[in-house]
Amino acid sequence: MPSSRLTLVVSLLFALPALAAQGDPKVREAAQRGITFLARSTAAWQQQHQCYGCHVQAVTLEGLAVGKQNQYNVPQKELGIILEGVLHSQGGARTAGGLSQSLFPRTARTFGGVAFARYDQYVDSKLRDDLLKLARTLLEYQQKDGSVQGDHESRPVTAGLMQATYQAMQTWRQAYARTADDAWLAPIRRAEEFIAQKAASWEGKPEGIYLQDVNYALLGLTAAGASRSEDVAGKVARYLVSLQQKDGGWGFSAGTSDPFATGQTVYALRQAGFTEEDTPVSRGIRWLVSHQQKDGGWGAAGSGKAEALWAVLGLVSVDVVSVAVSGLRDGEHVAPSQTIQVDARDNTGKGIQKVELLIDDRSAQKAQGGKLSYTWDTKGLSDGKHTVDVVATNTQGQVSRRRLEVYAGNVFLTSLGSRFTSSGTELAARNIAPKERSGRVELRVRIADMKDGQPQPGTQMFQETRPSAQGPMTFTFGGKGQDGKPFRTGRYFAEFSFVDEKGAVLQQERLLFTHDTPESQYAQYGEVAGGLALGNGQQASNAVVELVDEKGRIVQSTRSNETGQYRFKSVDKGEYKVRVRKEGFKDAEMPVNSAPATQAAANVTLQ
């Protein structure tokens, strides 16, 4: 990427002038017209063709789901028609052949996967079984380099390898969000490695990069959990901003702007954490509003044209309240003291009633009106991830939320996962160490020996060391010794260690996994899983969850994911307690029985 462009973009991103003190209601009005137009046009297309057309229904369903999340009026009749088509028409998900299209079944499924993921994330659980089925199917399409191979490319609608890879990643990400099964994390890390390597190859070659590849790269990195505070995601985001035209739009041809490219780029930037307060996004939104036609669309051919689909996705990311946060960046390691500034702006023309700042789901500061300032003393924080939520309420009682995730202390290796494949067990983690933090990552695999009725780390069978590098890290435990003879199948411990340049172990994480096929794992061991909630109905993310045996010993420990889900795998038969701890809330316990080939459920509410 050219240095002159990056210098310009850095100055833009760190000196972004805000929008007017009051949000512009015309933006949401335009987005609402777009949603209505898109829903009606796509429903009419569905009734006319009576089949699943992957881009038409899938991207529309994604747009309507995002609109629902951001409190737009989504036409329910038309949404029902679209769902009926996606599920039961020719090529639908619940027909004999499953979600498909006769000429390009893979592309049909990658498009459908991300649509089902957004629907499950933002609307309801009606499509959850279909989502998980598609997620498993997409695993078959992942290549050795981590990419996901589709079977159709006709730009700009179907854009090739980067598009299919992102779509699979978002599908797997939501599958993990709903199941907390760490098997989904390993393919996500491999796909993230592919995107990171591809993005690195773009350095210094700006003219040969297709805009959609950059958009899908940023969307994929975001799906993997990367933030703009990380090197690769930050560079990709800045490069996208540098491609913005003078009129505020983006285009697939040099010097031009169009609704498809502008809507998609605005959507990608929003997913990466940009808000309407950021100049590139606000300019892109204004371009979309100014080019919208009277019927709510953007092209003469209606929703059959991709312009309307992506333009709506760009606009519906505007919630009833825009929340800007400064002084804290998503994904960063906190300083000893952080001054957080919040500026909330109503987009309905009604004004802001109050703003509240919550840290780890506990109220830290409240303010009347739309502005809040809080100095956060982080010195007493426990090592690990912490959540910061801003909840803004307008004078009509409508609520918008924004969440940031930050880290304290020596926490660098996160999101541990394992998945058995034909090549062995894939072991994966995300390295979030700041770029300036030097060191190395060590992986040791040890046999799980049974001692006093519970698995304990035994003989070391495998070791690999790599220099610390920010982003995904994947290893393969082949299950064979240097003599080529296979190790026994069964349970092992993976020990991930972050070691600094002086040889001190700053962090060590342990993961129990079974080196065997999923079918054998299921037959030999049980699983314990469930969901955690707070007393106010919110999901209890980032809580410590322990599986405790009859003697009071902690057999396994984990943390709940972003939707409050947790899961213990490779559990022996027996009686246990699920113990949940979250600072500021009362500890809770629930008894549970585990048996092979079963999943025991334990759902807990914290008070």
mmCIF file of C-alpha atoms in Angstrom, residues 19 53 246 384 554:
data_model
loop_
_atom_site.group_PDB
_atom_site.id
_atom_site.type_symbol
_atom_site.label_atom_id
_atom_site.label_comp_id
_atom_site.label_asym_id
_atom_site.label_seq_id
_atom_site.Cartn_x
_atom_site.Cartn_y
_atom_site.Cartn_z
ATOM 1 C CA LEU A 19 -21.250 14.842 12.647
ATOM 2 C CA GLY A 53 -31.433 -17.498 -5.858
ATOM 3 C CA LYS A 246 -13.860 12.687 -3.626
ATOM 4 C CA GLY A 384 -7.931 -11.392 31.220
ATOM 5 C CA ILE A 554 -12.053 -28.617 39.300
#
